[in-house]
Amino acid sequence: MTEIKKVAIVNRGEIALRIIRTCKERGIRTVALFSEADAAAPHVLHADESILIGGASPAESYLNIPAVIEAVRQSGADTVHPGYGFLSENPGFAKACEEEGIRFAGPSPEVIALMGDKTRARQLVTSAGVACPPGSDKEAGGLEEASDTASSIGYPVLIKAAAGGGGKGMRIIRHPDELEQGLKSARSEAKGAFGDDRIFIEKYLEEPRHIEIQILADSYGNVVHLFERECSVQRRYQKVIEEAPSPLVDEELRKSMAETAILIAKLCRYEGAGTVEFLVDKQKNFYFLEMNTRLQVEHPVTELITGLDLVALQLDIAAGKKLPFSQTDLKINGHAIECRIYAEDPDNNFLPDTGLLNRHRVPGGPGVRMDAGIEERQSVTIHYDPMISKLSVHAATREQAIAKMIRALDEYEISGVRTTIPFCKFTMNERSFADGSYHTGFVKEIFENRQKAIPPELRPM
Ligand code: MV4
């Protein structure tokens, strides 16, 4: 067990800043790695040192393993924090760090590879008695085999990429006639996105809720959970609003889901912070979807209700420290909500927008947390994800958290790009969100069918 003295951050934007902030509080030096597009980005300005790794395209910089390893070596950093996205769930990168004697703030390359293969993960948890959506535990073969699988499960079915996760390469098939085309397009999308065209088939569960359990595991076999996050407000299988705790989850369901998440973490000898994702149906049955082996975008809501610093805990675990608490020390304090503010047009199918932020005035006040990756007078470009910031609130009750979020969204001023702020305001004021009954169909069923504002002079009498 050796102390961490210097951390290289292999990421950009708000998450790079988030990691730098914890390092500063703990007297750890920071090195920002950056691309040619990011020379003046906030993470570069906030870090103690910075090193250019390559061109603007991720392939030349934030995904370029040899260039990243070389920069880390040069910087003298003893630890790498990968954030989320980019190389965070790349077993080859974790392995390369291991071989170079650089600590990786995350689980072992073997666990990353295991959980990254969705069919292997399914097989593993199924063997331990954990429920998954009904489906095949192995790769779908040709059309005939796939067709047999689909009819034995019953339509509608969902085709998923084995190397996938996050919805990429997914196809809903409602009728046998659509299967052949669906298999083809899912395979080619998977091939393009992951270089791996293996797919598998599951029963498509209608209108489920997407709820995940945050876990922490140290290198001595101690595993705790940090309760759940409700992530059912999504568009294109990407989360926009998350909250903790979930308005659906009662003590009994929480205990049962959390025990399952801990079982899975122990089963694969997990180390670090991780998240087990589940779908929950109307009868409150839950099904394992996947395990994410990184710090997640929505981790702030968990930090707000537990009072913990997940980045600090990741670093402590990577340094070989024992978890400083046990399950009985942890409790839920109040309620937290996060809104992701994207440069996207909610009135045009969430089409990504780019441009200069002429104005970026962020909300503040009691119980408001801002994690922003772009400052006023900087641009949202085509090179990276269009997320501008995450606005999170914490209050004693869910009702108060919603009221606080509405107040904070009202304070938030952005000009230069269209944003998801109006969508978030809509959601906070919507009945099914307010009463907690919403599910993953929220955007399609409630938002897309909303009464578009009609100018008063055109309103029917
Ligand atoms: C599903 C599902 C229903 N049935 N699997 C989406 C992202 C990836 N992590 C898994 N996801 C889903 N898997 C089965 N068997 C529903 C989702 C899903 C979803 C589907 C449609 C619209 C919004 C959604 C939001 C979250 C999850």
Short mmCIF file of C-alpha atoms and ligand atoms in Angstrom, two decimals:
data_model
loop_
_atom_site.label_atom_id
_atom_site.label_comp_id
_atom_site.label_asym_id
_atom_site.label_seq_id
_atom_site.Cartn_x
_atom_site.Cartn_y
_atom_site.Cartn_z
CA MET A 1 0.00 0.00 0.00
CA THR A 2 1.67 3.16 -1.20
CA GLU A 3 0.27 6.62 -1.09
CA ILE A 4 -1.06 8.38 -4.18
CA LYS A 5 0.99 11.49 -4.92
CA LYS A 6 0.09 12.40 -8.47
CA VAL A 7 -2.97 11.57 -10.57
CA ALA A 8 -3.19 11.80 -14.35
CA ILE A 9 -6.73 12.43 -15.56
CA VAL A 10 -7.46 10.67 -18.85
CA ASN A 11 -10.61 12.61 -19.61
CA ARG A 12 -11.98 16.09 -20.20
CA GLY A 13 -14.94 18.33 -19.34
CA GLU A 14 -16.85 18.29 -16.10
CA ILE A 15 -15.66 14.85 -14.95
CA ALA A 16 -12.00 15.83 -15.31
CA LEU A 17 -12.70 18.89 -13.15
CA ARG A 18 -14.64 16.76 -10.66
CA ILE A 19 -11.61 14.48 -10.20
CA ILE A 20 -9.18 17.43 -9.97
CA ARG A 21 -11.30 18.98 -7.19
CA THR A 22 -11.05 15.92 -4.95
CA CYS A 23 -7.30 15.60 -5.62
CA LYS A 24 -6.77 19.24 -4.62
CA GLU A 25 -8.68 18.76 -1.38
CA ARG A 26 -6.44 15.82 -0.57
CA GLY A 27 -3.10 17.35 -1.48
CA ILE A 28 -2.65 15.10 -4.53
CA ARG A 29 -0.99 16.67 -7.57
CA THR A 30 -2.94 16.57 -10.84
CA VAL A 31 -1.96 16.24 -14.48
CA ALA A 32 -4.50 17.06 -17.18
CA LEU A 33 -4.01 15.25 -20.47
CA PHE A 34 -5.57 17.18 -23.32
CA SER A 35 -6.24 17.26 -27.04
CA GLU A 36 -5.48 20.05 -29.51
CA ALA A 37 -9.12 21.18 -29.23
CA ASP A 38 -8.86 21.50 -25.44
CA ALA A 39 -5.78 23.69 -24.88
CA ALA A 40 -7.92 26.31 -23.09
CA ALA A 41 -10.45 23.90 -21.55
CA PRO A 42 -11.30 24.23 -17.84
CA HIS A 43 -9.66 20.94 -16.86
CA VAL A 44 -6.34 22.11 -18.31
CA LEU A 45 -6.53 25.42 -16.47
CA HIS A 46 -7.46 23.82 -13.14
CA ALA A 47 -4.85 21.03 -13.09
CA ASP A 48 -1.35 21.55 -11.64
CA GLU A 49 0.27 20.36 -14.88
CA SER A 50 -0.92 19.47 -18.36
CA ILE A 51 0.35 17.46 -21.30
CA LEU A 52 -0.87 17.54 -24.91
CA ILE A 53 -1.64 14.03 -26.13
CA GLY A 54 -2.81 14.56 -29.72
CA GLY A 55 -5.36 15.84 -32.19
CA ALA A 56 -8.95 16.84 -31.52
CA SER A 57 -10.48 13.53 -32.58
CA PRO A 58 -10.77 11.12 -29.63
CA ALA A 59 -8.91 8.43 -31.63
CA GLU A 60 -5.85 10.69 -31.71
CA SER A 61 -6.02 11.77 -28.06
CA TYR A 62 -8.41 10.60 -25.31
CA LEU A 63 -8.67 7.11 -26.87
CA ASN A 64 -5.05 6.82 -27.99
CA ILE A 65 -3.62 4.27 -25.54
CA PRO A 66 0.08 4.50 -26.54
CA ALA A 67 0.01 8.33 -26.48
CA VAL A 68 -1.81 8.38 -23.13
CA ILE A 69 0.57 5.87 -21.54
CA GLU A 70 3.57 7.84 -22.82
CA ALA A 71 2.16 11.10 -21.39
CA VAL A 72 1.44 9.49 -18.01
CA ARG A 73 4.98 8.07 -17.91
CA GLN A 74 6.44 11.48 -18.75
CA SER A 75 4.34 13.20 -16.09
CA GLY A 76 5.52 10.90 -13.34
CA ALA A 77 1.94 10.31 -12.21
CA ASP A 78 1.56 7.12 -10.11
CA THR A 79 -2.19 6.78 -10.73
CA VAL A 80 -4.59 7.19 -13.62
CA HIS A 81 -8.23 8.19 -13.22
CA PRO A 82 -10.18 7.43 -16.42
CA GLY A 83 -13.48 9.20 -15.54
CA TYR A 84 -16.39 7.85 -17.62
CA GLY A 85 -16.57 7.16 -21.36
CA PHE A 86 -13.33 7.20 -23.40
CA LEU A 87 -10.92 4.56 -21.97
CA SER A 88 -12.73 4.03 -18.67
CA GLU A 89 -14.10 0.59 -19.59
CA ASN A 90 -11.36 -0.51 -21.95
CA PRO A 91 -9.68 -3.63 -20.53
CA GLY A 92 -6.68 -3.11 -22.83
CA PHE A 93 -6.03 0.28 -21.27
CA ALA A 94 -6.34 -1.02 -17.70
CA LYS A 95 -3.93 -3.81 -18.71
CA ALA A 96 -1.47 -1.34 -20.27
CA CYS A 97 -1.47 0.68 -17.02
CA GLU A 98 -0.86 -2.49 -15.02
CA GLU A 99 2.08 -3.42 -17.26
CA GLU A 100 3.59 0.04 -16.87
CA GLY A 101 3.24 -0.09 -13.08
CA ILE A 102 0.65 2.72 -13.11
CA ARG A 103 -2.27 2.40 -10.68
CA PHE A 104 -5.67 2.41 -12.45
CA ALA A 105 -8.57 3.82 -10.40
CA GLY A 106 -10.99 1.04 -11.31
CA PRO A 107 -11.39 -2.74 -11.28
CA SER A 108 -8.98 -5.24 -12.85
CA PRO A 109 -8.74 -5.62 -16.65
CA GLU A 110 -10.30 -9.09 -16.28
CA VAL A 111 -13.40 -7.77 -14.49
CA ILE A 112 -13.77 -4.92 -17.01
CA ALA A 113 -13.59 -7.46 -19.86
CA LEU A 114 -16.05 -9.82 -18.15
CA MET A 115 -18.69 -7.14 -17.53
CA GLY A 116 -18.05 -5.58 -20.94
CA ASP A 117 -19.20 -8.79 -22.58
CA LYS A 118 -22.92 -8.65 -21.91
CA THR A 119 -23.47 -12.36 -22.69
CA ARG A 120 -20.71 -13.44 -20.28
CA ALA A 121 -22.12 -11.12 -17.59
CA ARG A 122 -25.59 -12.61 -18.16
CA GLN A 123 -24.24 -16.16 -17.86
CA LEU A 124 -22.34 -15.34 -14.68
CA VAL A 125 -25.26 -13.75 -12.81
CA THR A 126 -27.75 -16.34 -14.08
CA SER A 127 -25.54 -19.11 -12.69
CA ALA A 128 -25.83 -17.42 -9.28
CA GLY A 129 -29.64 -17.36 -9.51
CA VAL A 130 -30.06 -13.68 -10.44
CA ALA A 131 -32.97 -12.96 -12.79
CA CYS A 132 -32.26 -11.43 -16.21
CA PRO A 133 -34.92 -10.58 -18.80
CA PRO A 134 -35.93 -13.90 -20.40
CA GLY A 135 -33.60 -14.61 -23.30
CA SER A 136 -30.63 -16.48 -24.66
CA ASP A 137 -27.42 -16.66 -22.65
CA LYS A 138 -25.42 -17.13 -25.77
CA GLU A 139 -24.84 -15.37 -28.99
CA ALA A 140 -27.72 -15.45 -31.47
CA GLY A 141 -26.73 -17.69 -34.38
CA GLY A 142 -28.16 -17.47 -37.88
CA LEU A 143 -31.70 -16.46 -38.78
CA GLU A 144 -33.18 -19.89 -38.05
CA GLU A 145 -31.66 -20.20 -34.59
CA ALA A 146 -32.54 -16.58 -33.74
CA SER A 147 -36.07 -17.14 -34.96
CA ASP A 148 -36.44 -20.21 -32.71
CA THR A 149 -35.09 -18.25 -29.74
CA ALA A 150 -37.42 -15.33 -30.41
CA SER A 151 -40.55 -17.44 -30.76
CA SER A 152 -39.75 -19.42 -27.63
CA ILE A 153 -39.32 -16.18 -25.63
CA GLY A 154 -42.32 -14.59 -27.34
CA TYR A 155 -42.46 -11.26 -29.16
CA PRO A 156 -41.67 -8.42 -28.72
CA VAL A 157 -37.97 -9.20 -28.41
CA LEU A 158 -34.94 -6.98 -28.16
CA ILE A 159 -31.72 -7.59 -30.07
CA LYS A 160 -28.68 -6.38 -28.13
CA ALA A 161 -24.98 -6.19 -28.94
CA ALA A 162 -22.78 -8.50 -26.83
CA ALA A 163 -20.09 -5.82 -26.73
CA GLY A 164 -22.72 -3.12 -26.25
CA GLY A 165 -24.35 -1.48 -23.31
CA GLY A 166 -25.97 1.91 -23.23
CA GLY A 167 -28.43 0.93 -25.95
CA LYS A 168 -26.06 1.01 -28.94
CA GLY A 169 -26.90 -1.65 -31.49
CA MET A 170 -30.30 -2.36 -29.88
CA ARG A 171 -33.36 -3.23 -32.02
CA ILE A 172 -36.93 -3.83 -30.86
CA ILE A 173 -38.60 -6.58 -32.91
CA ARG A 174 -42.37 -6.73 -32.57
CA HIS A 175 -43.14 -9.24 -35.33
CA PRO A 176 -41.30 -12.28 -36.79
CA ASP A 177 -41.26 -10.55 -40.23
CA GLU A 178 -38.95 -7.86 -38.84
CA LEU A 179 -36.40 -10.28 -37.41
CA GLU A 180 -34.16 -10.85 -40.44
CA GLN A 181 -33.74 -7.13 -41.15
CA GLY A 182 -33.30 -6.38 -37.44
CA LEU A 183 -30.53 -8.96 -37.05
CA LYS A 184 -28.71 -7.53 -40.06
CA SER A 185 -28.88 -3.91 -38.98
CA ALA A 186 -28.09 -4.69 -35.33
CA ARG A 187 -25.04 -6.70 -36.37
CA SER A 188 -23.74 -4.02 -38.67
CA GLU A 189 -24.31 -1.26 -36.11
CA ALA A 190 -22.52 -3.37 -33.47
CA LYS A 191 -19.66 -4.07 -35.87
CA GLY A 192 -19.28 -0.36 -36.60
CA ALA A 193 -19.53 0.78 -32.99
CA PHE A 194 -17.54 -1.97 -31.22
CA GLY A 195 -15.73 -3.90 -33.95
CA ASP A 196 -17.68 -6.93 -32.74
CA ASP A 197 -20.90 -8.08 -34.42
CA ARG A 198 -21.99 -10.62 -31.80
CA ILE A 199 -25.58 -10.12 -30.65
CA PHE A 200 -28.07 -11.80 -28.32
CA ILE A 201 -31.82 -11.77 -27.88
CA GLU A 202 -33.96 -10.89 -24.87
CA LYS A 203 -37.66 -10.51 -24.18
CA TYR A 204 -38.50 -6.82 -24.58
CA LEU A 205 -39.97 -5.59 -21.30
CA GLU A 206 -42.50 -2.80 -21.87
CA GLU A 207 -42.44 0.41 -19.82
CA PRO A 208 -39.97 -0.74 -17.18
CA ARG A 209 -38.15 1.55 -14.80
CA HIS A 210 -34.39 1.83 -15.00
CA ILE A 211 -32.94 1.64 -11.49
CA GLU A 212 -29.32 1.05 -10.55
CA ILE A 213 -27.43 0.25 -7.35
CA GLN A 214 -24.10 1.95 -6.60
CA ILE A 215 -21.59 -0.35 -4.92
CA LEU A 216 -18.10 0.08 -3.45
CA ALA A 217 -15.69 -2.80 -2.99
CA ASP A 218 -12.21 -2.74 -1.48
CA SER A 219 -9.36 -5.18 -2.13
CA TYR A 220 -10.13 -7.15 1.04
CA GLY A 221 -13.51 -8.48 -0.07
CA ASN A 222 -15.58 -5.82 1.73
CA VAL A 223 -18.54 -4.67 -0.36
CA VAL A 224 -21.18 -2.07 0.52
CA HIS A 225 -23.99 -0.50 -1.48
CA LEU A 226 -24.80 3.21 -1.59
CA PHE A 227 -28.51 2.73 -2.33
CA GLU A 228 -30.19 3.24 -5.69
CA ARG A 229 -30.52 5.83 -8.42
CA GLU A 230 -33.65 6.11 -10.53
CA CYS A 231 -32.69 6.80 -14.18
CA SER A 232 -35.94 6.33 -16.09
CA VAL A 233 -35.94 9.71 -17.86
CA GLN A 234 -33.92 8.89 -20.98
CA ARG A 235 -33.84 9.75 -24.65
CA ARG A 236 -32.04 7.50 -27.16
CA TYR A 237 -31.18 5.25 -24.17
CA GLN A 238 -29.25 8.14 -22.66
CA LYS A 239 -30.14 9.47 -19.26
CA VAL A 240 -31.21 13.10 -18.84
CA ILE A 241 -32.61 13.25 -15.30
CA GLU A 242 -31.70 11.01 -12.36
CA GLU A 243 -32.73 10.97 -8.74
CA ALA A 244 -31.89 9.23 -5.48
CA PRO A 245 -33.61 7.55 -3.81
CA SER A 246 -36.12 6.17 -6.34
CA PRO A 247 -39.76 7.12 -5.64
CA LEU A 248 -40.72 3.51 -6.53
CA VAL A 249 -38.33 1.67 -4.25
CA ASP A 250 -39.49 0.72 -0.76
CA GLU A 251 -37.32 -0.78 1.99
CA GLU A 252 -38.07 -4.33 0.91
CA LEU A 253 -37.24 -3.81 -2.77
CA ARG A 254 -34.13 -1.79 -1.86
CA LYS A 255 -32.84 -4.55 0.38
CA SER A 256 -33.46 -7.18 -2.26
CA MET A 257 -31.87 -5.22 -5.15
CA ALA A 258 -28.91 -4.15 -3.01
CA GLU A 259 -28.24 -7.72 -1.83
CA THR A 260 -28.28 -8.84 -5.46
CA ALA A 261 -25.85 -6.09 -6.48
CA ILE A 262 -23.47 -7.03 -3.66
CA LEU A 263 -23.72 -10.71 -4.61
CA ILE A 264 -22.73 -9.85 -8.21
CA ALA A 265 -19.81 -7.70 -7.03
CA LYS A 266 -18.55 -10.54 -4.83
CA LEU A 267 -19.09 -13.08 -7.58
CA CYS A 268 -16.62 -11.31 -9.88
CA ARG A 269 -14.28 -10.14 -7.09
CA TYR A 270 -15.01 -6.54 -7.95
CA GLU A 271 -12.74 -3.74 -6.71
CA GLY A 272 -13.60 -0.05 -6.77
CA ALA A 273 -16.82 1.86 -7.44
CA GLY A 274 -19.32 0.12 -9.69
CA THR A 275 -22.97 0.17 -10.66
CA VAL A 276 -25.38 -2.68 -11.20
CA GLU A 277 -28.23 -1.74 -13.55
CA PHE A 278 -31.67 -3.30 -13.31
CA LEU A 279 -35.01 -3.02 -15.06
CA VAL A 280 -37.99 -3.07 -12.69
CA ASP A 281 -41.48 -4.02 -13.92
CA LYS A 282 -44.93 -2.99 -12.68
CA GLN A 283 -45.03 -5.90 -10.22
CA LYS A 284 -41.68 -4.73 -8.82
CA ASN A 285 -39.82 -7.74 -10.24
CA PHE A 286 -36.28 -6.71 -11.10
CA TYR A 287 -33.94 -8.01 -13.80
CA PHE A 288 -30.19 -7.62 -14.17
CA LEU A 289 -29.18 -5.60 -17.24
CA GLU A 290 -25.46 -4.91 -16.91
CA MET A 291 -22.73 -3.81 -14.56
CA ASN A 292 -20.88 -0.57 -15.28
CA THR A 293 -17.29 -0.72 -14.10
CA ARG A 294 -16.68 3.03 -13.94
CA LEU A 295 -17.71 6.14 -12.02
CA GLN A 296 -21.00 7.19 -13.60
CA VAL A 297 -22.16 10.56 -14.86
CA GLU A 298 -24.98 10.58 -12.30
CA HIS A 299 -22.80 9.82 -9.24
CA PRO A 300 -23.52 13.27 -7.68
CA VAL A 301 -27.03 12.28 -6.56
CA THR A 302 -25.51 9.40 -4.58
CA GLU A 303 -22.88 11.72 -3.10
CA LEU A 304 -25.60 14.15 -2.05
CA ILE A 305 -27.76 11.59 -0.22
CA THR A 306 -24.82 9.78 1.44
CA GLY A 307 -22.43 12.68 2.10
CA LEU A 308 -19.60 10.63 0.57
CA ASP A 309 -16.95 11.60 -2.00
CA LEU A 310 -16.91 8.75 -4.53
CA VAL A 311 -13.74 9.93 -6.26
CA ALA A 312 -11.89 10.02 -2.92
CA LEU A 313 -13.14 6.50 -2.16
CA GLN A 314 -12.04 5.27 -5.60
CA LEU A 315 -8.56 6.64 -4.97
CA ASP A 316 -8.40 5.14 -1.47
CA ILE A 317 -9.46 1.75 -2.77
CA ALA A 318 -6.87 1.98 -5.58
CA ALA A 319 -4.24 2.80 -2.95
CA GLY A 320 -5.12 -0.42 -1.13
CA LYS A 321 -7.02 1.10 1.79
CA LYS A 322 -9.91 -0.65 3.50
CA LEU A 323 -13.42 0.81 3.25
CA PRO A 324 -13.65 3.20 6.21
CA PHE A 325 -17.27 2.24 7.04
CA SER A 326 -19.62 -0.72 6.98
CA GLN A 327 -23.16 -0.99 5.62
CA THR A 328 -24.82 -0.14 8.93
CA ASP A 329 -22.95 3.20 9.03
CA LEU A 330 -24.67 4.30 5.82
CA LYS A 331 -28.06 5.91 5.52
CA ILE A 332 -30.07 7.93 3.04
CA ASN A 333 -30.20 11.62 3.90
CA GLY A 334 -32.94 13.53 2.08
CA HIS A 335 -33.47 13.53 -1.67
CA ALA A 336 -31.32 14.51 -4.67
CA ILE A 337 -32.10 15.18 -8.33
CA GLU A 338 -29.69 15.74 -11.23
CA CYS A 339 -30.56 17.39 -14.54
CA ARG A 340 -28.09 16.98 -17.37
CA ILE A 341 -27.91 20.16 -19.39
CA TYR A 342 -27.06 19.20 -22.97
CA ALA A 343 -26.59 21.43 -26.00
CA GLU A 344 -29.54 19.78 -27.73
CA ASP A 345 -32.90 20.98 -29.04
CA PRO A 346 -35.72 19.21 -27.16
CA ASP A 347 -38.21 20.61 -29.70
CA ASN A 348 -36.33 18.92 -32.53
CA ASN A 349 -35.83 15.35 -31.35
CA PHE A 350 -32.95 16.36 -29.06
CA LEU A 351 -30.80 17.24 -32.06
CA PRO A 352 -27.29 18.16 -30.82
CA ASP A 353 -26.36 21.82 -31.21
CA THR A 354 -22.96 23.46 -31.31
CA GLY A 355 -21.79 27.03 -30.83
CA LEU A 356 -20.32 29.65 -28.58
CA LEU A 357 -21.81 30.07 -25.11
CA ASN A 358 -22.27 33.83 -25.20
CA ARG A 359 -23.77 33.57 -21.78
CA HIS A 360 -23.40 30.90 -19.14
CA ARG A 361 -24.77 32.09 -15.79
CA VAL A 362 -25.09 29.20 -13.41
CA PRO A 363 -27.54 28.85 -10.53
CA GLY A 364 -26.41 28.73 -6.91
CA GLY A 365 -27.71 28.99 -3.37
CA PRO A 366 -28.41 26.40 -0.68
CA GLY A 367 -28.57 22.79 -1.80
CA VAL A 368 -27.46 23.47 -5.39
CA ARG A 369 -24.44 21.73 -6.96
CA MET A 370 -23.04 22.63 -10.38
CA ASP A 371 -20.68 20.39 -12.33
CA ALA A 372 -19.90 22.27 -15.53
CA GLY A 373 -17.33 21.46 -18.17
CA ILE A 374 -17.63 24.56 -20.30
CA GLU A 375 -17.31 28.17 -19.22
CA GLU A 376 -18.90 31.34 -20.59
CA ARG A 377 -17.34 32.40 -23.93
CA GLN A 378 -16.24 28.85 -24.68
CA SER A 379 -17.74 26.63 -27.36
CA VAL A 380 -19.61 23.37 -27.58
CA THR A 381 -17.91 21.66 -30.53
CA ILE A 382 -18.61 18.69 -32.74
CA HIS A 383 -15.59 16.84 -31.35
CA TYR A 384 -17.11 15.74 -28.03
CA ASP A 385 -20.31 14.94 -26.17
CA PRO A 386 -22.67 17.95 -26.08
CA MET A 387 -23.20 17.88 -22.30
CA ILE A 388 -22.62 21.39 -20.90
CA SER A 389 -23.19 20.70 -17.23
CA LYS A 390 -24.97 18.72 -14.55
CA LEU A 391 -27.23 20.65 -12.22
CA SER A 392 -27.94 18.75 -9.00
CA VAL A 393 -30.02 19.67 -5.96
CA HIS A 394 -30.36 18.23 -2.48
CA ALA A 395 -33.25 18.81 -0.05
CA ALA A 396 -34.95 17.10 2.87
CA THR A 397 -37.85 15.70 0.84
CA ARG A 398 -38.56 14.86 -2.82
CA GLU A 399 -41.17 17.64 -3.06
CA GLN A 400 -38.64 20.18 -1.78
CA ALA A 401 -35.98 18.85 -4.16
CA ILE A 402 -38.34 19.32 -7.13
CA ALA A 403 -39.18 22.87 -5.98
CA LYS A 404 -35.47 23.61 -5.61
CA MET A 405 -34.70 22.21 -9.07
CA ILE A 406 -37.42 24.39 -10.63
CA ARG A 407 -35.95 27.43 -8.86
CA ALA A 408 -32.41 26.55 -9.98
CA LEU A 409 -33.47 25.90 -13.59
CA ASP A 410 -35.17 29.30 -13.57
CA GLU A 411 -31.90 30.94 -12.48
CA TYR A 412 -29.88 29.17 -15.18
CA GLU A 413 -29.10 31.33 -18.23
CA ILE A 414 -27.44 29.97 -21.34
CA SER A 415 -27.35 31.64 -24.72
CA GLY A 416 -25.64 30.64 -27.94
CA VAL A 417 -26.93 27.08 -28.10
CA ARG A 418 -30.28 25.37 -27.54
CA THR A 419 -30.34 23.31 -24.37
CA THR A 420 -32.31 20.67 -22.47
CA ILE A 421 -33.23 23.25 -19.79
CA PRO A 422 -36.82 23.62 -21.15
CA PHE A 423 -37.19 19.82 -21.18
CA CYS A 424 -36.01 19.61 -17.57
CA LYS A 425 -38.48 22.35 -16.54
CA PHE A 426 -41.26 20.51 -18.34
CA THR A 427 -40.40 17.28 -16.53
CA MET A 428 -40.22 18.88 -13.07
CA ASN A 429 -43.74 20.24 -13.60
CA GLU A 430 -45.21 17.09 -15.14
CA ARG A 431 -47.72 15.04 -13.14
CA SER A 432 -46.13 11.62 -13.70
CA PHE A 433 -42.77 12.92 -12.55
CA ALA A 434 -44.24 14.77 -9.58
CA ASP A 435 -46.16 11.71 -8.38
CA GLY A 436 -43.20 9.39 -9.06
CA SER A 437 -45.11 7.05 -11.39
CA TYR A 438 -43.01 7.75 -14.53
CA HIS A 439 -41.13 5.02 -16.43
CA THR A 440 -38.69 4.70 -19.36
CA GLY A 441 -41.45 5.63 -21.83
CA PHE A 442 -41.59 9.15 -20.37
CA VAL A 443 -39.92 11.01 -23.26
CA LYS A 444 -41.81 9.15 -26.02
CA GLU A 445 -45.23 9.03 -24.36
CA ILE A 446 -45.43 12.16 -22.25
CA PHE A 447 -42.94 14.66 -23.64
CA GLU A 448 -43.34 13.96 -27.36
CA ASN A 449 -47.14 14.06 -27.04
CA ARG A 450 -47.18 17.25 -25.02
CA GLN A 451 -49.47 20.05 -26.01
CA LYS A 452 -47.09 22.37 -27.87
CA ALA A 453 -47.48 25.90 -26.61
CA ILE A 454 -49.96 27.67 -28.89
CA PRO A 455 -49.65 31.45 -29.17
CA PRO A 456 -52.73 33.08 -27.53
CA GLU A 457 -53.99 34.66 -30.77
CA LEU A 458 -54.07 31.23 -32.48
CA ARG A 459 -55.80 29.39 -29.64
CA PRO A 460 -59.23 27.98 -30.53
CA MET A 461 -62.05 29.82 -28.76
C1 MV4 B 1 -34.02 -3.45 -22.09
C2 MV4 B 1 -35.29 -2.84 -22.03
C3 MV4 B 1 -36.40 -3.66 -22.08
N1 MV4 B 1 -36.24 -4.99 -22.16
N2 MV4 B 1 -33.92 -4.80 -22.16
C4 MV4 B 1 -31.43 0.53 -22.60
C5 MV4 B 1 -29.99 0.79 -22.38
C6 MV4 B 1 -29.36 -0.51 -21.99
N3 MV4 B 1 -28.55 -0.34 -20.83
C7 MV4 B 1 -30.50 -1.44 -21.74
N4 MV4 B 1 -31.71 -0.74 -22.05
C8 MV4 B 1 -32.93 -1.38 -22.01
N5 MV4 B 1 -32.88 -2.74 -22.06
C9 MV4 B 1 -35.04 -5.53 -22.18
N6 MV4 B 1 -34.92 -6.86 -22.29
C10 MV4 B 1 -35.35 -1.45 -21.91
C11 MV4 B 1 -34.17 -0.72 -21.90
C12 MV4 B 1 -34.31 0.71 -21.68
C13 MV4 B 1 -35.13 1.55 -22.48
C14 MV4 B 1 -35.86 1.10 -23.57
C15 MV4 B 1 -36.67 1.93 -24.33
C16 MV4 B 1 -36.74 3.30 -23.99
C17 MV4 B 1 -36.05 3.79 -22.94
C18 MV4 B 1 -35.23 2.93 -22.16
C19 MV4 B 1 -34.54 3.44 -21.07
C20 MV4 B 1 -33.77 2.61 -20.32
C21 MV4 B 1 -33.65 1.25 -20.62
#
